[in-house]
PDB file of C-alpha atoms in Angstrom:
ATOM      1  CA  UNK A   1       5.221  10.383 -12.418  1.00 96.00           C
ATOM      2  CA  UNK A   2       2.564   7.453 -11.908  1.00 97.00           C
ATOM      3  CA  UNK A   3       1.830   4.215 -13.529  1.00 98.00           C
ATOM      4  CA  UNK A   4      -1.756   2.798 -13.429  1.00 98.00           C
ATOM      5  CA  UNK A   5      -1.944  -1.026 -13.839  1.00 97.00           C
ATOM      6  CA  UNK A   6      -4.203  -4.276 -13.958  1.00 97.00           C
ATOM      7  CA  UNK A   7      -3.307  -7.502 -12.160  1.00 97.00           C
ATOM      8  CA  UNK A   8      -4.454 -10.549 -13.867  1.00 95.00           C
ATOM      9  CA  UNK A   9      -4.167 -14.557 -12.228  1.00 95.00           C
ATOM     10  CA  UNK A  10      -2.298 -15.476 -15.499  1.00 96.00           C
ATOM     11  CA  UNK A  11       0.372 -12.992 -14.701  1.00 97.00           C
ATOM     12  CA  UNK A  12       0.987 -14.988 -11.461  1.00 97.00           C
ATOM     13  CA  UNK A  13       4.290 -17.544 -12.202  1.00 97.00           C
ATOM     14  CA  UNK A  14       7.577 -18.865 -10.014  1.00 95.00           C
ATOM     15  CA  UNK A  15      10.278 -16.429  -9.439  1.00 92.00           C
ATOM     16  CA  UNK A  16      13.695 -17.006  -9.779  1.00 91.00           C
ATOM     17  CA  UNK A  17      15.029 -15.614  -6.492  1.00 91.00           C
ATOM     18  CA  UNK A  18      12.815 -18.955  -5.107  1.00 93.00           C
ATOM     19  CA  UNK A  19      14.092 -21.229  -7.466  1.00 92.00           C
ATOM     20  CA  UNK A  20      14.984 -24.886  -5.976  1.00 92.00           C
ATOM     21  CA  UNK A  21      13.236 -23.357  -2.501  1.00 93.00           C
ATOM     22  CA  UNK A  22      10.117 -23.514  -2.731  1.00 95.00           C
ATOM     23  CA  UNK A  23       7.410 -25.397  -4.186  1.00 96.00           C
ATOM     24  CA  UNK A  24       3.911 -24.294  -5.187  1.00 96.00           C
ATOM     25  CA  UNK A  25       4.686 -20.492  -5.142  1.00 97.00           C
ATOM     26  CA  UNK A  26       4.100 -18.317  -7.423  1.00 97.00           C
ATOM     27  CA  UNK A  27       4.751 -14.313  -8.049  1.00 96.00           C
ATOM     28  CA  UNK A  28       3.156 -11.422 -10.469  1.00 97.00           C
ATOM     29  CA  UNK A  29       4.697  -7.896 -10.136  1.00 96.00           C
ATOM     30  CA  UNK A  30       2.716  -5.103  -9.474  1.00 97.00           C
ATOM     31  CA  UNK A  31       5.356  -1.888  -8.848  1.00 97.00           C
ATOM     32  CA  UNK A  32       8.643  -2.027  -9.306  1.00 96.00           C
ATOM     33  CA  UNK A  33      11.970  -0.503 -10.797  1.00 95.00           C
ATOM     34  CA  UNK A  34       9.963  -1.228 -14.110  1.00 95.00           C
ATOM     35  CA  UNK A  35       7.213   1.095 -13.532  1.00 96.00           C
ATOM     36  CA  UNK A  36       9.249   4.178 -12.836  1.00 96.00           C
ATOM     37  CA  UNK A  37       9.372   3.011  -8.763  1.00 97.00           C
ATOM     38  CA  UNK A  38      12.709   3.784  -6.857  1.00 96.00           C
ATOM     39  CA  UNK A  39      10.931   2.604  -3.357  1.00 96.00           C
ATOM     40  CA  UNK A  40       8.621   0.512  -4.081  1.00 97.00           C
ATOM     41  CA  UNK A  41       8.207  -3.448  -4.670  1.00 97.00           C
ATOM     42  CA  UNK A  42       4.752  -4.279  -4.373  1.00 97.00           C
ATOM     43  CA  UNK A  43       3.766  -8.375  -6.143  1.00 97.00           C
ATOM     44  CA  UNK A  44       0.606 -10.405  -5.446  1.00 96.00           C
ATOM     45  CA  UNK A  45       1.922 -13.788  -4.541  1.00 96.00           C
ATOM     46  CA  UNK A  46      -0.205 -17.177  -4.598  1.00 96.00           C
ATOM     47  CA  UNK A  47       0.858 -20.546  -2.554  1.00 96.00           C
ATOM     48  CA  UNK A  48      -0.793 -23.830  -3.438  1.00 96.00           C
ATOM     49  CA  UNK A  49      -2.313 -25.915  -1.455  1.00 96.00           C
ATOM     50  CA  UNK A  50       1.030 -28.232   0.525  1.00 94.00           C
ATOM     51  CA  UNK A  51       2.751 -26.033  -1.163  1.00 95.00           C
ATOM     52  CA  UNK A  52       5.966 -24.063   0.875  1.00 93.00           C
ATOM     53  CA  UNK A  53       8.706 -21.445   1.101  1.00 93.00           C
ATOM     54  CA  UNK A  54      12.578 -22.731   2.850  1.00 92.00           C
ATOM     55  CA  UNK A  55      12.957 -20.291   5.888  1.00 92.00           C
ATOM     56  CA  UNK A  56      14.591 -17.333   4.350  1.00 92.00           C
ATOM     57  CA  UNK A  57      16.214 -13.734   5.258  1.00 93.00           C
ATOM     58  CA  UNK A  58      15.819 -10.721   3.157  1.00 94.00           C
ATOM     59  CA  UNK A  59      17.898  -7.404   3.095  1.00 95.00           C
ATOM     60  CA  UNK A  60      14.366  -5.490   2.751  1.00 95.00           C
ATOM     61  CA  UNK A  61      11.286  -5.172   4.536  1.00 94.00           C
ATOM     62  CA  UNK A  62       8.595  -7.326   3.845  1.00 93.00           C
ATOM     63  CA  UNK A  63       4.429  -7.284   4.606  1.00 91.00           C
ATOM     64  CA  UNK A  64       1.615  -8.960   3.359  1.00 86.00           C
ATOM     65  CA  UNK A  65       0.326  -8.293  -0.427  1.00 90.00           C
ATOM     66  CA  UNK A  66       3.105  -8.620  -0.715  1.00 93.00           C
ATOM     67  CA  UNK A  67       4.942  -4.828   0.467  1.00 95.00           C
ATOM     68  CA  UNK A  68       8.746  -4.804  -0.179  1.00 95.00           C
ATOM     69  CA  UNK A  69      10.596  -1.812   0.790  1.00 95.00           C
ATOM     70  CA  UNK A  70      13.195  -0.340   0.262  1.00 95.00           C
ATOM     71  CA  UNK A  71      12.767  -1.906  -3.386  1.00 95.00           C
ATOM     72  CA  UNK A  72      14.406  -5.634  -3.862  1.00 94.00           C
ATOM     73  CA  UNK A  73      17.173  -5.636  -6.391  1.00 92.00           C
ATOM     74  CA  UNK A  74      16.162  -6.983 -10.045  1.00 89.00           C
ATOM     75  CA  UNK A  75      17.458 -10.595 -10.427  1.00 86.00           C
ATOM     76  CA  UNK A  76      20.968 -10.337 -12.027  1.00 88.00           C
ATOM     77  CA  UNK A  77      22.222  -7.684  -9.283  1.00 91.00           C
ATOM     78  CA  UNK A  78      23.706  -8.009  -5.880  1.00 94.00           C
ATOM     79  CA  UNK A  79      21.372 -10.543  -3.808  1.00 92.00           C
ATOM     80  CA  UNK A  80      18.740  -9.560  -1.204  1.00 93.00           C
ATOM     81  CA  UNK A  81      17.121 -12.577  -0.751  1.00 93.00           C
ATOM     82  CA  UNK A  82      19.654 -15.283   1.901  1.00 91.00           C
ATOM     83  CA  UNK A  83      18.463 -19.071   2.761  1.00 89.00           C
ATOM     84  CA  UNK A  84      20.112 -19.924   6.215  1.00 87.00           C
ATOM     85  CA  UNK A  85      21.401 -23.834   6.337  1.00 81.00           C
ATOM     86  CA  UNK A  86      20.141 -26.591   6.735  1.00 70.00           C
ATOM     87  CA  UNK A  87      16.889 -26.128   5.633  1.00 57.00           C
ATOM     88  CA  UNK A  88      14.043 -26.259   7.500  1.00 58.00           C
ATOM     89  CA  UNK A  89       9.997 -26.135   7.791  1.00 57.00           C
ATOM     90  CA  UNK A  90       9.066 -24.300  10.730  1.00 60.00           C
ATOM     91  CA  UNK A  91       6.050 -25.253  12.890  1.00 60.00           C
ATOM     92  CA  UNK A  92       2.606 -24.004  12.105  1.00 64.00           C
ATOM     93  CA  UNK A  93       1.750 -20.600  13.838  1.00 59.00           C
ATOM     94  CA  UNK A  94      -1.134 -19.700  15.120  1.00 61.00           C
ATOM     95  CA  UNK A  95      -4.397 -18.099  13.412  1.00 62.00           C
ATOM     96  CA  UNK A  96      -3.732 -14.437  14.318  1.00 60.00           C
ATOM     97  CA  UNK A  97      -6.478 -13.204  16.114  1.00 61.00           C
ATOM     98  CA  UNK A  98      -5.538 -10.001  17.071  1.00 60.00           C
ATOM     99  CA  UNK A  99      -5.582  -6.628  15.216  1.00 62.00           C
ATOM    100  CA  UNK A 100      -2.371  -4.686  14.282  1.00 57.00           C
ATOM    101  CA  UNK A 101      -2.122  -2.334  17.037  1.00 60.00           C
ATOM    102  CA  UNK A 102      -2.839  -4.932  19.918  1.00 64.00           C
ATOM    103  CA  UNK A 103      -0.175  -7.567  18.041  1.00 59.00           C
ATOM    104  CA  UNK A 104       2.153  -4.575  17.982  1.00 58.00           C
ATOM    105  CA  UNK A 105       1.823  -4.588  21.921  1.00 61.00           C
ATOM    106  CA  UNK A 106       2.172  -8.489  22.434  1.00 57.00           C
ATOM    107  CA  UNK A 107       5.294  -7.837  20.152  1.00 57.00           C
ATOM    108  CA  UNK A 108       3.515  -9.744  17.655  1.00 60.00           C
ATOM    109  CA  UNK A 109       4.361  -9.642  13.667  1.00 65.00           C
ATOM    110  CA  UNK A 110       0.704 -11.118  12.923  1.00 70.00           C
ATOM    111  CA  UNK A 111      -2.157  -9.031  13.499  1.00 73.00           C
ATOM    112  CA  UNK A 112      -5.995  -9.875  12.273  1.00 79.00           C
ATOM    113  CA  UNK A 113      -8.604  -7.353  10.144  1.00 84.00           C
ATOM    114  CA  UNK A 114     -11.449  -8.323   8.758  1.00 85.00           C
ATOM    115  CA  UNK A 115     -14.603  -6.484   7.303  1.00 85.00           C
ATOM    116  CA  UNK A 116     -16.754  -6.545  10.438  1.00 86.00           C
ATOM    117  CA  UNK A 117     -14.407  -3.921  12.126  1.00 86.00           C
ATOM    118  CA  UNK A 118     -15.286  -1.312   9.339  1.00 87.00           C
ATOM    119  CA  UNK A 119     -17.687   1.058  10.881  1.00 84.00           C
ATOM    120  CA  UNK A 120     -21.182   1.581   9.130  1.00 80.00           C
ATOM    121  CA  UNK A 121     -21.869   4.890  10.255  1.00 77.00           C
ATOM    122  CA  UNK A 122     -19.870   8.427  10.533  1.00 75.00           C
ATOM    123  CA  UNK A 123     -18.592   7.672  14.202  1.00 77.00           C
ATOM    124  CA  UNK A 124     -15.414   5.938  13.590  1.00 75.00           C
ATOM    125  CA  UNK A 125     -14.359   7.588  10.203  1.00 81.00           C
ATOM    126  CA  UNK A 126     -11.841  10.629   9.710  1.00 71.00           C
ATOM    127  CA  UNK A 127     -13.252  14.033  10.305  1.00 72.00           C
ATOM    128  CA  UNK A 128     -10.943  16.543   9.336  1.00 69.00           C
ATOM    129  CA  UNK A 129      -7.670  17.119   7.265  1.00 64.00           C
ATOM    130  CA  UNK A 130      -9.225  16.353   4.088  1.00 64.00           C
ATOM    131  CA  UNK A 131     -10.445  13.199   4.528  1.00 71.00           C
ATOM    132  CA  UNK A 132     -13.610  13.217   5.481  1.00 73.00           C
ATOM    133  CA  UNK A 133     -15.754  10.452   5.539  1.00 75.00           C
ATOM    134  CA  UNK A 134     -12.831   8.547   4.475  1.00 84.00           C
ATOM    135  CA  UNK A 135     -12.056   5.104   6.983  1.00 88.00           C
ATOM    136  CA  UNK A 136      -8.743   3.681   6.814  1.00 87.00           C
ATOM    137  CA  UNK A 137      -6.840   0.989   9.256  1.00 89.00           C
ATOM    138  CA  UNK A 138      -2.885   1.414   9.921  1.00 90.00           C
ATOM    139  CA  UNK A 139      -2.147  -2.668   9.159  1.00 90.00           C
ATOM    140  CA  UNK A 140       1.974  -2.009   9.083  1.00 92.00           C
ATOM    141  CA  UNK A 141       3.726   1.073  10.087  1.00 90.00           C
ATOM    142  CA  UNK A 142       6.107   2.136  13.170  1.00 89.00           C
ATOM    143  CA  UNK A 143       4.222   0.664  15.870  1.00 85.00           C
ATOM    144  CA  UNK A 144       4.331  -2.712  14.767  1.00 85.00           C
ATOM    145  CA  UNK A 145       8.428  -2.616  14.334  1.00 87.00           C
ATOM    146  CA  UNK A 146       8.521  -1.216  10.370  1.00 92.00           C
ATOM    147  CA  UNK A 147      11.112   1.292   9.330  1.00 93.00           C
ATOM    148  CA  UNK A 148      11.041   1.825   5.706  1.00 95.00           C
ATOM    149  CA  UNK A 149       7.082   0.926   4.927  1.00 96.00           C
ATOM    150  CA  UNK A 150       3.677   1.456   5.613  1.00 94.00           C
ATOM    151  CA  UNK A 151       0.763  -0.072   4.430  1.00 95.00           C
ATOM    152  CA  UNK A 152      -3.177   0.402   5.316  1.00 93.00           C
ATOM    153  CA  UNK A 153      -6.856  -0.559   4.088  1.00 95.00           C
ATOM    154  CA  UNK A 154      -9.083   2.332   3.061  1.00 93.00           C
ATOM    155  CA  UNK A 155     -12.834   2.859   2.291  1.00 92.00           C
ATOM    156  CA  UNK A 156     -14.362   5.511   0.860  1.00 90.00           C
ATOM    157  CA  UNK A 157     -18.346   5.632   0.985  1.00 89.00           C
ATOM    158  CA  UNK A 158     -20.065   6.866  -2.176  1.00 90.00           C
ATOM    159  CA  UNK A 159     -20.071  10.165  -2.918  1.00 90.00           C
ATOM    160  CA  UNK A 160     -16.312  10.306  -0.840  1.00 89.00           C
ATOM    161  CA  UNK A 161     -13.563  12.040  -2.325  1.00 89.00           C
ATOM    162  CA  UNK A 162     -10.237  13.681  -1.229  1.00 90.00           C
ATOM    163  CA  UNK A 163      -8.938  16.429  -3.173  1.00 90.00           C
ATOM    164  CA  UNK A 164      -5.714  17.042  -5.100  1.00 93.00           C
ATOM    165  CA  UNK A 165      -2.521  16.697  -3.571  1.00 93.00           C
ATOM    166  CA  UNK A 166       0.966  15.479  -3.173  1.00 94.00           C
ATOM    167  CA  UNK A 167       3.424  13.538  -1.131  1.00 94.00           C
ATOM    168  CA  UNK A 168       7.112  13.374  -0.426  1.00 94.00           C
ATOM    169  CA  UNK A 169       7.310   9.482  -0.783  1.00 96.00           C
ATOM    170  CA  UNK A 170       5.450   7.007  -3.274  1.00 97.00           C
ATOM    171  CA  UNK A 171       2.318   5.444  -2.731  1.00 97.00           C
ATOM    172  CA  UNK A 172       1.163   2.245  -4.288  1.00 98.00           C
ATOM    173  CA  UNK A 173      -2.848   0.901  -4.231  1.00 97.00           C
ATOM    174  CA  UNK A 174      -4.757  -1.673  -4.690  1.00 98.00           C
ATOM    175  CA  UNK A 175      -7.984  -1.674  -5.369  1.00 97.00           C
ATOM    176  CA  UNK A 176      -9.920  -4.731  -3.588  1.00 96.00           C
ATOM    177  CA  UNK A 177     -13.296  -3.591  -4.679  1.00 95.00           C
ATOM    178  CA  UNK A 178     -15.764  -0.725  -6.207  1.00 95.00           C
ATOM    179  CA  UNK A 179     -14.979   2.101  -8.346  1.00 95.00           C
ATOM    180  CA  UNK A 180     -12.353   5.031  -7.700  1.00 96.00           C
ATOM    181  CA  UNK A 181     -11.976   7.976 -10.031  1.00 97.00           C
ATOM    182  CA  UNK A 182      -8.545   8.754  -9.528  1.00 97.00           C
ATOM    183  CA  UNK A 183      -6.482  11.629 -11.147  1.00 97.00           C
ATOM    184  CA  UNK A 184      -2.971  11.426 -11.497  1.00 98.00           C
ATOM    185  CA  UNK A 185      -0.609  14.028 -12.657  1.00 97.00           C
ATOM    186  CA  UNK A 186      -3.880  15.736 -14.830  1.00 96.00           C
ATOM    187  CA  UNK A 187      -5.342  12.590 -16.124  1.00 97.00           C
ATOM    188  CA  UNK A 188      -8.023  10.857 -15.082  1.00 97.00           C
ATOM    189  CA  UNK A 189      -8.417   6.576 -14.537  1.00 98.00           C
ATOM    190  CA  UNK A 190     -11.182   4.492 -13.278  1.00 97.00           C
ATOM    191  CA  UNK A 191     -10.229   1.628 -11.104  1.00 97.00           C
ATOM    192  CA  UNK A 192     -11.622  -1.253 -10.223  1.00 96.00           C
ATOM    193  CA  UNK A 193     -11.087  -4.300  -8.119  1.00 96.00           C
ATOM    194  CA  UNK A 194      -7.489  -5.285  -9.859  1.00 96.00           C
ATOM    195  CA  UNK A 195      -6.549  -2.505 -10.732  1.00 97.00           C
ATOM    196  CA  UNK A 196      -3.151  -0.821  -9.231  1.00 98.00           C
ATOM    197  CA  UNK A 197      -1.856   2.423  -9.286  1.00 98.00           C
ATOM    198  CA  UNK A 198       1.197   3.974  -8.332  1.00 98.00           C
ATOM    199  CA  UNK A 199       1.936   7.519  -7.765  1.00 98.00           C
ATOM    200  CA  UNK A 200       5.786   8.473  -7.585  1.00 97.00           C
ATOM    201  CA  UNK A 201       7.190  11.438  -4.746  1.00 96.00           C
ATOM    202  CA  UNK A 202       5.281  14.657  -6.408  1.00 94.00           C
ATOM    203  CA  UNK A 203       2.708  13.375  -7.900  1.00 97.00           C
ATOM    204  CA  UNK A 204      -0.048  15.171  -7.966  1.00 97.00           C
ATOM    205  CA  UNK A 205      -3.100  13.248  -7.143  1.00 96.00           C
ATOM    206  CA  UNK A 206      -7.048  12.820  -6.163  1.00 95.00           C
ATOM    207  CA  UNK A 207      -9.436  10.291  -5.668  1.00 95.00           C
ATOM    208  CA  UNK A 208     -13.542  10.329  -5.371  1.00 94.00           C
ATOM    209  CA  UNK A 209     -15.839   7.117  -5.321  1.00 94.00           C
ATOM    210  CA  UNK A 210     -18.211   7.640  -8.038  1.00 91.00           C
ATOM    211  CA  UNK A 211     -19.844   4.360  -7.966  1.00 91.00           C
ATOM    212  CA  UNK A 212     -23.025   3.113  -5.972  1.00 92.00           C
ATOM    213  CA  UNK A 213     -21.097   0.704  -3.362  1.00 93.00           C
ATOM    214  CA  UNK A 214     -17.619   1.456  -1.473  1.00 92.00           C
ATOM    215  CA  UNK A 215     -14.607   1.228  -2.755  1.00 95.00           C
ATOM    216  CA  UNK A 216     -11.991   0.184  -0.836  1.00 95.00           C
ATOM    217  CA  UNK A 217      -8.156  -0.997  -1.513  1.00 96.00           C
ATOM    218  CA  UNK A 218      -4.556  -1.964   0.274  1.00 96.00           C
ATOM    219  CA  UNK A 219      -2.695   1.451  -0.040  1.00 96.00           C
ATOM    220  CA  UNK A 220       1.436   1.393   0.653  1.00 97.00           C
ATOM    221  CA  UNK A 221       4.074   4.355   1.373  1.00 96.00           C
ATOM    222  CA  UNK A 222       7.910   4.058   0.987  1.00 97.00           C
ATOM    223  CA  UNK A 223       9.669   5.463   2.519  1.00 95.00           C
ATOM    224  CA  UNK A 224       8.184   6.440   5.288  1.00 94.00           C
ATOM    225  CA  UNK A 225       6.171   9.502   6.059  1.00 90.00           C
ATOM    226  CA  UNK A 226       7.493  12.306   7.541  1.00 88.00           C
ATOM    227  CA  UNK A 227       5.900  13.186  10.925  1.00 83.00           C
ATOM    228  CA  UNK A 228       4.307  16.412  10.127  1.00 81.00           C
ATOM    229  CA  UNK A 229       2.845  17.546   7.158  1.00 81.00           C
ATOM    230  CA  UNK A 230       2.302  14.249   5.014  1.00 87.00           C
ATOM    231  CA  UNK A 231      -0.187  15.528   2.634  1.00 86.00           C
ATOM    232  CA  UNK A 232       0.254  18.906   0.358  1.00 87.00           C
ATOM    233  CA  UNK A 233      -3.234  19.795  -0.199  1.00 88.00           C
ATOM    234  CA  UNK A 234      -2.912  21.797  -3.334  1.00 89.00           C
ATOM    235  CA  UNK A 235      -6.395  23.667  -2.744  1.00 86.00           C
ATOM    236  CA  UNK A 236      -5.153  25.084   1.103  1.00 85.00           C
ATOM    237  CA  UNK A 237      -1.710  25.720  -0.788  1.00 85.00           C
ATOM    238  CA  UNK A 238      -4.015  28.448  -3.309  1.00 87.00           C
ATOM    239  CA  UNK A 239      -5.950  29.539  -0.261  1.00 86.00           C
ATOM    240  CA  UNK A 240      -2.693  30.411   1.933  1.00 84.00           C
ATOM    241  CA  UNK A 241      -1.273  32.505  -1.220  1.00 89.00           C
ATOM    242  CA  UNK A 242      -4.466  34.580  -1.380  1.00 87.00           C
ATOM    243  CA  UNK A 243      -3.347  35.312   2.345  1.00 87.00           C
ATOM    244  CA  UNK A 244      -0.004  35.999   1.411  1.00 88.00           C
ATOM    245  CA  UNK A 245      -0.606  37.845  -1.678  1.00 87.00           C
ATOM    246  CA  UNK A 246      -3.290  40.178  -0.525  1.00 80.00           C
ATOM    247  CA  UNK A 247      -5.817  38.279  -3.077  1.00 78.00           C
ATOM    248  CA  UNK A 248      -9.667  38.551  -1.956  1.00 74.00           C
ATOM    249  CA  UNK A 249     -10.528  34.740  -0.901  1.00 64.00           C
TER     250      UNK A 249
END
């Protein structure tokens, strides 16, 4: 199962669940219990200028794009979403300034990433396990205190592709800028910045950049991945059967 999807500014509008707490924020849905998720809540939310959301407490996790996991409740059901009394604005923080890993050791929930830490050559990018060429940057996952999410920004150069395969939780992704070729469950999609896909636990999936520039998007897993063995290449899968079945490679 997947879903393959286009966010647009006029989708963006107040939610409910906020309603008489906030002022100036707005919500559009990306994934969800609508789009075939079980895991997954994934919105792109917008706050104007003075505008502001009453200190709250949620029953999920929560990270930036905004990542919700394990899937808020549709408005009508049992609550997720708690405002503790009296009200109150806390005090500006601090411009993060440090990346993920280092806030994660300064038991920090901010953490900074920005463009200039992308490498522009080889050194620096994966190697091996199918992803070669490929950069990516962990931005949530154990280390920095999650349990039910993960979420991280990947690049792929031109001519960069990973082949098919499959997971055993969803992913979610979106696409910040360029053009990915993706193929999801045998059809084929070209993405572009906006665009978000989702593929659900099975899914059989690939990607290649086959535009002139990099592509690169916000990619999230729910639940969690397992320790070992996160991606099911289906190509090594054939390869090991020839083994097993005597077949000439």
């Amino acid at each position: 199962m997947h879903y393959v999807g286009k966010f647009e500014d006029s989708a963006l509008a107040p939610h409910s669940r906020y309603a008489g707490r906030s002022d100036g924020y707005a919500e559009a849905a990306l994934v969800n219990d609508r789009t075939g998720s079980v895991h997954t809540g994934l919105d792109v939310s917008a706050l104007a200028v003075n505008g502001h959301v009453s200190p709250h407490v949620h029953s999920f996790e929560e990270g930036w794009l905004q990542m919700a996991a394990p899937q808020p409740k549709p408005i009508g059901r049992e609550r997720d979403t708690f405002f503790p009394t009296p009200t109150s604005t806390p005090i500006p923080a601090p411009t993060p300034t440090l990346t993920p890993a280092d806030a994660a050791a300064h038991g920090d929930l901010l953490g900074h990433f920005d463009s200039s830490q992308i490498p522009r050559t080889d050194e620096g990018r994966q190697t091996s396990g199918g992803l070669q060429g490929v950069f990516l940057k962990w931005m949530i996952d154990e280390k920095l205190g999650a349990r039910h999410h993960r979420m991280l920004f990947i690049e792929y150069q031109p001519g960069v592709s990973i082949g098919l395969h499959d997971h055993t939780f969803e992913e979610s992704y979106f696409i910040l800028s360029g053009e990915v070729e993706a193929t999801l469950d045998g059809r084929t999609y070209l993405a572009k910045a906006g665009s978000v896909l989702w593929t659900g636990v099975g899914c059989v999936h690939a990607f290649a950049n086959v535009g002139r520039e990099p592509v690169r998007w916000l990619e999230t897993f729910s639940p969690q991945p397992p320790a070992e063995n996160v991606f099911r290449f289906v190509a090594e899968w054939e390869q090991r059967a020839k083994e097993l079945e005597g077949q000439p490679s």
